[in-house]
């Protein structure tokens, strides 16, 4: 009995350590899957960006502007010509704003009594049509058109989770009507917030890039403009870029402004996500590799443990025990050991979580995240124990009791 207790103690310690490791793996996999399945907050299907450039002073066709107003007027005219094309439904100008954009800028936006001095928001500078092109919606059900109107009046619209990391506030709806202060100077009123946008398909709206704001695009931002983003009508994507560039020199040159190239957002998305796809694939492969090794280790442990009990199994069979009785007892012992160490493992898992040793997602502690990861770790352990015992026990019971009881 002392030897059996000693063996069970070491087995319990092994199960405890493996349970904690499996929790960390389950936590990582949960984070990856949950992040990928988060709503994007925008739609780039049928969208393209027209790269707009200006002629240099050395160009024969160069136009010398008397003031910036003329330059801005020509740019607006170019946008109107683009929008007039029959295959285009919406068009927008922006700076550091379109989805899958590696260029970033930030600014301080204080909301009500919450100062964001140490947590500036990502800034997306857009014109009112941006919401229509990328189908962005308000957190309170506002349409893209309504968001555009509010942007024209208030200049700023923050994401609904702008205060999540700063103050733990998940939504700004209760703060509508309160004051906002941009850069500690300009005062506006919070009229709406938009559904958070992901930075990439593999980023989370709960991260640093999820807290952002739209600022109205201004003529002074012309030099930082990334181009004119457009949404093409359904079933009109075929050869869109080629047809537009064929007409660019004739119809889409206004003053010094011209269309240099056209990129599909499908291409932009693929290139932007390339590194994230590789990293995610590597994480999944490593996690699966560790799971297989853990499974083989548990399988080997219980296989050896069951093989050592062949005589005991034979004796029970001679005593009239059925195969089901033997399976129930042997598997039950392993599962009982797991149940005994599970509360201790959960305490350790909780400490790892609140001290942020696990993957960061949806705040430093999310009950759903924790429970799913802990349950997954326990279920995997229970399955590994059952499989690790089933096959050697089945083999042991196929040996005749006389042969099993025979000494070497």
Tab-separated table of C-alpha atoms in Angstrom:
chain	number	residue	atom	x	y	z
A	1	UNK	CA	0.000	0.000	0.000
A	2	UNK	CA	2.883	2.359	0.814
A	3	UNK	CA	4.404	1.706	-2.619
A	4	UNK	CA	1.067	2.329	-4.283
A	5	UNK	CA	0.566	5.580	-2.405
A	6	UNK	CA	4.091	6.689	-3.339
A	7	UNK	CA	3.426	5.892	-7.006
A	8	UNK	CA	0.097	7.736	-6.915
A	9	UNK	CA	1.755	10.793	-5.317
A	10	UNK	CA	4.338	11.052	-8.077
A	11	UNK	CA	1.596	10.460	-10.631
A	12	UNK	CA	-0.475	13.276	-9.125
A	13	UNK	CA	2.496	15.673	-9.282
A	14	UNK	CA	3.054	14.756	-12.931
A	15	UNK	CA	-0.633	15.298	-13.742
A	16	UNK	CA	-0.551	18.674	-11.965
A	17	UNK	CA	2.427	19.924	-13.968
A	18	UNK	CA	1.040	18.621	-17.249
A	19	UNK	CA	-2.365	20.201	-16.499
A	20	UNK	CA	-0.774	23.628	-16.041
A	21	UNK	CA	1.233	23.274	-19.269
A	22	UNK	CA	-1.922	22.219	-21.138
A	23	UNK	CA	-3.763	25.244	-19.739
A	24	UNK	CA	-1.109	27.571	-21.137
A	25	UNK	CA	-1.332	25.839	-24.529
A	26	UNK	CA	-5.132	25.925	-24.499
A	27	UNK	CA	-5.014	29.590	-23.508
A	28	UNK	CA	-2.746	30.395	-26.459
A	29	UNK	CA	-4.860	28.457	-28.950
A	30	UNK	CA	-8.056	30.053	-27.590
A	31	UNK	CA	-6.542	33.508	-28.016
A	32	UNK	CA	-5.497	32.814	-31.606
A	33	UNK	CA	-8.900	31.388	-32.593
A	34	UNK	CA	-10.899	34.080	-30.772
A	35	UNK	CA	-8.801	36.839	-32.327
A	36	UNK	CA	-9.203	35.504	-35.868
A	37	UNK	CA	-12.976	35.176	-35.400
A	38	UNK	CA	-13.499	38.711	-34.100
A	39	UNK	CA	-15.544	40.956	-36.413
A	40	UNK	CA	-13.271	43.075	-38.585
A	41	UNK	CA	-15.400	46.181	-38.178
A	42	UNK	CA	-15.017	46.979	-41.882
A	43	UNK	CA	-15.458	45.431	-45.315
A	44	UNK	CA	-12.837	45.665	-48.087
A	45	UNK	CA	-14.542	43.383	-50.584
A	46	UNK	CA	-14.823	45.110	-53.998
A	47	UNK	CA	-12.552	47.907	-52.738
A	48	UNK	CA	-9.486	49.422	-54.424
A	49	UNK	CA	-7.104	52.265	-53.703
A	50	UNK	CA	-6.099	54.700	-56.437
A	51	UNK	CA	-2.582	55.940	-55.704
A	52	UNK	CA	-2.690	59.704	-56.296
A	53	UNK	CA	0.474	61.665	-57.096
A	54	UNK	CA	1.391	65.214	-58.102
A	55	UNK	CA	3.478	66.329	-61.058
A	56	UNK	CA	6.928	67.672	-60.216
A	57	UNK	CA	7.845	71.235	-61.077
A	58	UNK	CA	10.048	69.920	-63.883
A	59	UNK	CA	7.076	68.379	-65.713
A	60	UNK	CA	5.913	70.293	-68.828
A	61	UNK	CA	2.275	70.110	-67.674
A	62	UNK	CA	3.053	71.370	-64.161
A	63	UNK	CA	0.543	73.910	-62.861
A	64	UNK	CA	1.697	76.565	-60.416
A	65	UNK	CA	-0.971	77.176	-57.788
A	66	UNK	CA	-1.580	80.631	-56.411
A	67	UNK	CA	-2.733	79.182	-53.080
A	68	UNK	CA	-3.553	75.900	-51.350
A	69	UNK	CA	-7.242	76.431	-52.008
A	70	UNK	CA	-6.713	75.878	-55.735
A	71	UNK	CA	-4.714	72.734	-55.060
A	72	UNK	CA	-7.455	71.424	-52.773
A	73	UNK	CA	-10.145	72.274	-55.310
A	74	UNK	CA	-8.363	70.291	-58.036
A	75	UNK	CA	-8.076	67.306	-55.691
A	76	UNK	CA	-11.803	67.434	-54.954
A	77	UNK	CA	-12.495	67.623	-58.674
A	78	UNK	CA	-10.371	64.521	-59.233
A	79	UNK	CA	-12.367	62.696	-56.571
A	80	UNK	CA	-15.632	63.763	-58.232
A	81	UNK	CA	-14.429	62.453	-61.596
A	82	UNK	CA	-13.475	59.155	-60.013
A	83	UNK	CA	-16.874	58.907	-58.354
A	84	UNK	CA	-18.597	59.694	-61.657
A	85	UNK	CA	-17.321	56.491	-63.241
A	86	UNK	CA	-20.203	54.023	-63.692
A	87	UNK	CA	-18.487	51.118	-61.943
A	88	UNK	CA	-17.732	53.062	-58.735
A	89	UNK	CA	-20.345	53.462	-56.003
A	90	UNK	CA	-18.353	55.390	-53.360
A	91	UNK	CA	-14.986	57.131	-53.032
A	92	UNK	CA	-13.028	58.576	-50.119
A	93	UNK	CA	-9.777	60.398	-49.316
A	94	UNK	CA	-7.861	59.595	-46.150
A	95	UNK	CA	-4.510	59.646	-44.386
A	96	UNK	CA	-3.136	56.721	-42.361
A	97	UNK	CA	-6.651	55.379	-42.292
A	98	UNK	CA	-7.554	52.657	-44.749
A	99	UNK	CA	-7.614	49.050	-43.477
A	100	UNK	CA	-4.358	47.086	-43.599
A	101	UNK	CA	-2.306	50.275	-43.358
A	102	UNK	CA	1.180	50.040	-41.787
A	103	UNK	CA	1.454	53.838	-41.369
A	104	UNK	CA	0.195	55.106	-38.025
A	105	UNK	CA	-0.266	58.346	-36.145
A	106	UNK	CA	-1.746	59.032	-32.725
A	107	UNK	CA	-3.130	61.870	-30.653
A	108	UNK	CA	-4.523	62.557	-27.205
A	109	UNK	CA	-8.297	62.623	-26.901
A	110	UNK	CA	-9.703	63.304	-23.431
A	111	UNK	CA	-13.316	62.161	-22.990
A	112	UNK	CA	-15.379	63.627	-20.167
A	113	UNK	CA	-13.189	63.322	-17.048
A	114	UNK	CA	-10.935	60.628	-18.518
A	115	UNK	CA	-7.510	61.933	-19.548
A	116	UNK	CA	-5.743	59.925	-22.256
A	117	UNK	CA	-2.366	61.621	-21.833
A	118	UNK	CA	-0.642	58.278	-21.228
A	119	UNK	CA	-2.808	56.306	-23.672
A	120	UNK	CA	-3.122	58.218	-26.973
A	121	UNK	CA	-5.491	56.859	-29.589
A	122	UNK	CA	-4.616	55.724	-33.083
A	123	UNK	CA	-5.767	58.469	-35.472
A	124	UNK	CA	-7.435	57.758	-38.829
A	125	UNK	CA	-7.953	60.952	-40.817
A	126	UNK	CA	-10.837	60.507	-43.241
A	127	UNK	CA	-13.496	62.382	-45.162
A	128	UNK	CA	-17.195	61.626	-44.463
A	129	UNK	CA	-17.446	59.117	-47.331
A	130	UNK	CA	-14.911	56.790	-45.701
A	131	UNK	CA	-17.652	55.061	-43.706
A	132	UNK	CA	-19.608	54.214	-46.860
A	133	UNK	CA	-16.608	52.844	-48.757
A	134	UNK	CA	-15.610	50.445	-45.988
A	135	UNK	CA	-19.110	49.875	-44.564
A	136	UNK	CA	-18.306	51.069	-41.051
A	137	UNK	CA	-21.224	51.266	-38.634
A	138	UNK	CA	-21.902	53.192	-35.457
A	139	UNK	CA	-21.889	51.397	-32.117
A	140	UNK	CA	-25.436	52.597	-31.468
A	141	UNK	CA	-26.751	51.539	-34.878
A	142	UNK	CA	-25.792	54.675	-36.800
A	143	UNK	CA	-25.488	54.151	-40.546
A	144	UNK	CA	-22.399	55.057	-42.544
A	145	UNK	CA	-24.194	58.161	-43.835
A	146	UNK	CA	-25.086	59.268	-40.306
A	147	UNK	CA	-21.509	58.803	-39.134
A	148	UNK	CA	-20.363	60.970	-42.027
A	149	UNK	CA	-22.747	63.742	-41.005
A	150	UNK	CA	-21.583	63.586	-37.392
A	151	UNK	CA	-17.937	63.725	-38.493
A	152	UNK	CA	-18.652	66.899	-40.455
A	153	UNK	CA	-20.172	68.544	-37.365
A	154	UNK	CA	-17.932	67.320	-34.566
A	155	UNK	CA	-14.654	66.556	-36.407
A	156	UNK	CA	-13.916	63.537	-34.173
A	157	UNK	CA	-15.583	60.125	-33.751
A	158	UNK	CA	-13.827	57.669	-31.378
A	159	UNK	CA	-14.115	53.888	-31.395
A	160	UNK	CA	-16.584	52.474	-28.903
A	161	UNK	CA	-13.749	50.856	-26.924
A	162	UNK	CA	-11.566	53.977	-26.792
A	163	UNK	CA	-11.537	53.884	-22.967
A	164	UNK	CA	-11.230	50.103	-22.579
A	165	UNK	CA	-7.520	49.861	-21.800
A	166	UNK	CA	-7.388	53.202	-20.003
A	167	UNK	CA	-10.419	52.884	-17.737
A	168	UNK	CA	-11.914	49.436	-18.403
A	169	UNK	CA	-14.973	51.015	-20.051
A	170	UNK	CA	-16.191	48.782	-22.886
A	171	UNK	CA	-18.602	51.230	-24.486
A	172	UNK	CA	-18.913	55.005	-24.780
A	173	UNK	CA	-22.709	54.970	-25.180
A	174	UNK	CA	-23.307	56.212	-21.644
A	175	UNK	CA	-20.990	59.158	-22.314
A	176	UNK	CA	-22.805	60.494	-25.396
A	177	UNK	CA	-23.325	64.235	-25.017
A	178	UNK	CA	-20.144	64.650	-22.938
A	179	UNK	CA	-17.230	66.813	-23.994
A	180	UNK	CA	-14.135	65.618	-25.848
A	181	UNK	CA	-10.876	67.568	-25.918
A	182	UNK	CA	-8.351	66.945	-28.693
A	183	UNK	CA	-4.683	67.594	-27.884
A	184	UNK	CA	-5.744	69.511	-24.769
A	185	UNK	CA	-7.087	72.359	-26.917
A	186	UNK	CA	-10.033	71.773	-29.256
A	187	UNK	CA	-13.333	70.970	-27.563
A	188	UNK	CA	-16.081	68.902	-29.211
A	189	UNK	CA	-19.105	66.871	-28.174
A	190	UNK	CA	-19.259	63.086	-28.217
A	191	UNK	CA	-22.232	62.346	-30.502
A	192	UNK	CA	-21.402	58.802	-31.609
A	193	UNK	CA	-18.801	56.055	-31.556
A	194	UNK	CA	-18.054	53.454	-34.189
A	195	UNK	CA	-17.749	49.695	-33.887
A	196	UNK	CA	-14.053	48.968	-33.263
A	197	UNK	CA	-11.920	48.142	-36.289
A	198	UNK	CA	-9.232	45.483	-36.249
A	199	UNK	CA	-5.722	46.494	-37.254
A	200	UNK	CA	-5.349	43.252	-39.204
A	201	UNK	CA	-7.158	39.936	-39.546
A	202	UNK	CA	-4.833	38.537	-36.877
A	203	UNK	CA	-4.988	41.486	-34.482
A	204	UNK	CA	-7.569	42.073	-31.786
A	205	UNK	CA	-9.803	45.073	-31.160
A	206	UNK	CA	-8.825	44.752	-27.488
A	207	UNK	CA	-5.203	45.625	-28.262
A	208	UNK	CA	-3.506	48.999	-28.610
A	209	UNK	CA	-4.622	49.488	-32.215
A	210	UNK	CA	-8.259	48.739	-31.446
A	211	UNK	CA	-8.648	51.985	-29.504
A	212	UNK	CA	-8.743	54.585	-32.249
A	213	UNK	CA	-10.565	57.629	-33.565
A	214	UNK	CA	-11.591	59.154	-36.867
A	215	UNK	CA	-10.611	62.764	-37.476
A	216	UNK	CA	-12.048	64.773	-40.350
A	217	UNK	CA	-9.662	64.980	-43.293
A	218	UNK	CA	-8.485	68.564	-43.832
A	219	UNK	CA	-6.800	70.330	-46.790
A	220	UNK	CA	-3.595	70.641	-44.750
A	221	UNK	CA	-3.362	66.831	-44.827
A	222	UNK	CA	-3.124	66.630	-48.642
A	223	UNK	CA	0.588	65.885	-48.518
A	224	UNK	CA	-0.035	62.841	-46.328
A	225	UNK	CA	-2.901	61.440	-48.364
A	226	UNK	CA	-2.564	57.739	-49.178
A	227	UNK	CA	-4.841	57.935	-52.209
A	228	UNK	CA	-8.500	57.698	-53.136
A	229	UNK	CA	-10.138	54.510	-51.908
A	230	UNK	CA	-13.158	53.364	-53.876
A	231	UNK	CA	-15.867	50.721	-53.672
A	232	UNK	CA	-16.758	49.087	-56.973
A	233	UNK	CA	-20.326	47.998	-57.649
A	234	UNK	CA	-21.061	44.283	-57.448
A	235	UNK	CA	-20.148	42.289	-60.556
A	236	UNK	CA	-18.060	45.161	-61.963
A	237	UNK	CA	-14.629	44.129	-60.613
A	238	UNK	CA	-13.525	42.421	-63.823
A	239	UNK	CA	-10.623	44.355	-65.358
A	240	UNK	CA	-11.510	47.377	-63.216
A	241	UNK	CA	-7.904	48.457	-62.633
A	242	UNK	CA	-6.913	48.039	-66.294
A	243	UNK	CA	-9.917	49.989	-67.572
A	244	UNK	CA	-9.412	52.819	-65.084
A	245	UNK	CA	-5.702	53.193	-65.849
A	246	UNK	CA	-6.492	53.203	-69.577
A	247	UNK	CA	-8.600	56.339	-69.006
A	248	UNK	CA	-6.365	57.886	-66.341
A	249	UNK	CA	-4.294	60.191	-68.565
A	250	UNK	CA	-7.313	61.474	-70.452
A	251	UNK	CA	-10.076	61.754	-67.845
A	252	UNK	CA	-8.417	61.481	-64.427
A	253	UNK	CA	-5.793	64.200	-64.439
A	254	UNK	CA	-6.740	67.481	-62.776
A	255	UNK	CA	-4.129	70.189	-62.374
A	256	UNK	CA	-1.055	68.443	-61.004
A	257	UNK	CA	-3.029	65.507	-59.613
A	258	UNK	CA	-3.041	62.163	-61.430
A	259	UNK	CA	-3.633	58.463	-60.772
A	260	UNK	CA	-0.299	56.611	-60.632
A	261	UNK	CA	-1.569	53.075	-59.971
A	262	UNK	CA	-4.464	50.991	-58.692
A	263	UNK	CA	-4.196	48.318	-55.986
A	264	UNK	CA	-6.874	45.876	-54.948
A	265	UNK	CA	-7.526	45.570	-51.229
A	266	UNK	CA	-7.416	41.807	-51.695
A	267	UNK	CA	-3.738	42.216	-52.596
A	268	UNK	CA	-3.116	44.787	-49.837
A	269	UNK	CA	-4.754	42.486	-47.290
A	270	UNK	CA	-2.692	39.476	-48.376
A	271	UNK	CA	0.595	41.386	-48.171
A	272	UNK	CA	-0.259	43.043	-44.855
A	273	UNK	CA	-1.231	39.744	-43.214
A	274	UNK	CA	1.691	37.755	-44.621
A	275	UNK	CA	3.889	37.871	-41.495
A	276	UNK	CA	0.908	37.328	-39.192
A	277	UNK	CA	-0.139	34.253	-41.172
A	278	UNK	CA	3.361	32.806	-40.791
A	279	UNK	CA	3.505	33.596	-37.066
A	280	UNK	CA	0.051	32.140	-36.438
A	281	UNK	CA	0.870	28.991	-38.384
A	282	UNK	CA	4.096	28.567	-36.383
A	283	UNK	CA	2.221	29.018	-33.095
A	284	UNK	CA	-0.358	26.382	-34.063
A	285	UNK	CA	2.313	23.939	-35.254
A	286	UNK	CA	4.355	24.370	-32.050
A	287	UNK	CA	1.246	23.956	-29.899
A	288	UNK	CA	0.226	20.789	-31.741
A	289	UNK	CA	3.786	19.460	-31.492
A	290	UNK	CA	3.777	19.993	-27.731
A	291	UNK	CA	0.324	18.413	-27.431
A	292	UNK	CA	1.501	15.307	-29.279
A	293	UNK	CA	4.577	15.032	-27.057
A	294	UNK	CA	2.514	15.490	-23.916
A	295	UNK	CA	0.039	12.886	-25.148
A	296	UNK	CA	2.818	10.388	-25.857
A	297	UNK	CA	4.317	11.062	-22.427
A	298	UNK	CA	1.010	10.498	-20.637
A	299	UNK	CA	0.312	7.460	-22.815
A	300	UNK	CA	3.709	5.967	-21.973
A	301	UNK	CA	3.287	6.623	-18.254
A	302	UNK	CA	-0.099	4.952	-17.971
A	303	UNK	CA	0.878	2.202	-20.395
A	304	UNK	CA	3.802	1.287	-18.138
A	305	UNK	CA	1.632	1.667	-15.033
A	306	UNK	CA	-1.042	-0.642	-16.459
A	307	UNK	CA	1.505	-3.192	-17.672
A	308	UNK	CA	2.811	-3.445	-14.089
A	309	UNK	CA	-0.691	-4.431	-12.993
A	310	UNK	CA	-1.226	-7.362	-15.362
A	311	UNK	CA	-1.240	-9.850	-12.470
A	312	UNK	CA	-3.742	-7.731	-10.554
A	313	UNK	CA	-5.991	-7.604	-13.616
A	314	UNK	CA	-5.723	-11.376	-14.065
A	315	UNK	CA	-6.565	-11.939	-10.404
A	316	UNK	CA	-9.659	-9.770	-10.678
A	317	UNK	CA	-10.774	-11.637	-13.778
A	318	UNK	CA	-10.382	-14.951	-11.968
A	319	UNK	CA	-12.406	-13.473	-9.103
A	320	UNK	CA	-15.295	-12.834	-11.516
A	321	UNK	CA	-14.750	-9.192	-12.478
A	322	UNK	CA	-15.970	-8.293	-15.958
A	323	UNK	CA	-13.990	-6.319	-18.489
A	324	UNK	CA	-16.198	-3.302	-17.838
A	325	UNK	CA	-15.547	-3.564	-14.091
A	326	UNK	CA	-11.798	-3.646	-14.665
A	327	UNK	CA	-11.894	-0.739	-17.112
A	328	UNK	CA	-14.023	1.268	-14.729
A	329	UNK	CA	-11.639	0.693	-11.844
A	330	UNK	CA	-8.348	1.326	-13.665
A	331	UNK	CA	-9.555	4.304	-15.666
A	332	UNK	CA	-11.393	5.618	-12.614
A	333	UNK	CA	-8.172	5.642	-10.561
A	334	UNK	CA	-6.455	7.842	-13.139
A	335	UNK	CA	-9.441	10.180	-13.443
A	336	UNK	CA	-9.763	10.460	-9.663
A	337	UNK	CA	-6.099	11.490	-9.453
A	338	UNK	CA	-6.800	14.107	-12.101
A	339	UNK	CA	-9.833	15.410	-10.190
A	340	UNK	CA	-7.768	15.675	-7.014
A	341	UNK	CA	-5.069	17.817	-8.630
A	342	UNK	CA	-7.431	19.895	-10.790
A	343	UNK	CA	-8.361	22.434	-8.035
A	344	UNK	CA	-4.656	23.039	-7.358
A	345	UNK	CA	-4.003	23.379	-11.089
A	346	UNK	CA	-6.842	25.897	-11.410
A	347	UNK	CA	-5.343	28.039	-8.638
A	348	UNK	CA	-1.983	28.013	-10.415
A	349	UNK	CA	-3.714	28.771	-13.740
A	350	UNK	CA	-5.497	31.722	-12.134
A	351	UNK	CA	-2.264	33.140	-10.752
A	352	UNK	CA	-0.582	32.786	-14.149
A	353	UNK	CA	-3.518	34.627	-15.725
A	354	UNK	CA	-3.846	37.589	-13.368
A	355	UNK	CA	-0.078	38.143	-13.426
A	356	UNK	CA	-0.251	38.097	-17.242
A	357	UNK	CA	1.978	35.105	-17.884
A	358	UNK	CA	-0.619	33.824	-20.338
A	359	UNK	CA	-1.805	35.316	-23.636
A	360	UNK	CA	-3.319	38.816	-23.358
A	361	UNK	CA	-6.863	38.951	-24.689
A	362	UNK	CA	-9.916	40.984	-23.681
A	363	UNK	CA	-8.280	42.401	-20.558
A	364	UNK	CA	-5.909	40.766	-18.098
A	365	UNK	CA	-8.688	38.433	-16.893
A	366	UNK	CA	-11.791	37.275	-18.727
A	367	UNK	CA	-13.983	34.652	-16.998
A	368	UNK	CA	-15.014	33.132	-20.337
A	369	UNK	CA	-11.436	32.955	-21.592
A	370	UNK	CA	-10.199	31.408	-18.339
A	371	UNK	CA	-13.016	28.876	-18.017
A	372	UNK	CA	-12.759	27.687	-21.613
A	373	UNK	CA	-8.985	27.240	-21.357
A	374	UNK	CA	-9.194	25.465	-17.981
A	375	UNK	CA	-11.996	23.178	-19.184
A	376	UNK	CA	-10.095	22.376	-22.382
A	377	UNK	CA	-6.971	21.474	-20.379
A	378	UNK	CA	-8.972	19.204	-18.069
A	379	UNK	CA	-10.803	17.531	-20.984
A	380	UNK	CA	-7.534	16.871	-22.815
A	381	UNK	CA	-5.990	15.367	-19.693
A	382	UNK	CA	-9.026	13.177	-19.070
A	383	UNK	CA	-8.952	11.956	-22.670
A	384	UNK	CA	-5.211	11.254	-22.564
A	385	UNK	CA	-5.588	9.258	-19.343
A	386	UNK	CA	-8.478	7.223	-20.742
A	387	UNK	CA	-6.618	6.425	-23.973
A	388	UNK	CA	-3.358	5.757	-22.120
A	389	UNK	CA	-5.086	3.160	-19.948
A	390	UNK	CA	-7.521	1.636	-22.444
A	391	UNK	CA	-5.085	0.051	-24.887
A	392	UNK	CA	-2.642	-1.567	-22.414
A	393	UNK	CA	-5.574	-2.706	-20.219
A	394	UNK	CA	-7.276	-4.270	-23.213
A	395	UNK	CA	-4.036	-6.050	-24.120
A	396	UNK	CA	-3.579	-7.218	-20.538
A	397	UNK	CA	-7.073	-8.677	-20.427
A	398	UNK	CA	-6.411	-10.663	-23.602
A	399	UNK	CA	-3.762	-12.670	-21.725
A	400	UNK	CA	-5.057	-15.758	-20.000
A	401	UNK	CA	-5.105	-15.495	-16.187
A	402	UNK	CA	-2.853	-18.551	-15.875
A	403	UNK	CA	-0.195	-17.009	-18.102
A	404	UNK	CA	-0.467	-13.669	-16.348
A	405	UNK	CA	-0.064	-15.201	-12.893
A	406	UNK	CA	2.914	-17.337	-13.920
A	407	UNK	CA	6.190	-16.151	-12.474
A	408	UNK	CA	9.354	-15.737	-14.551
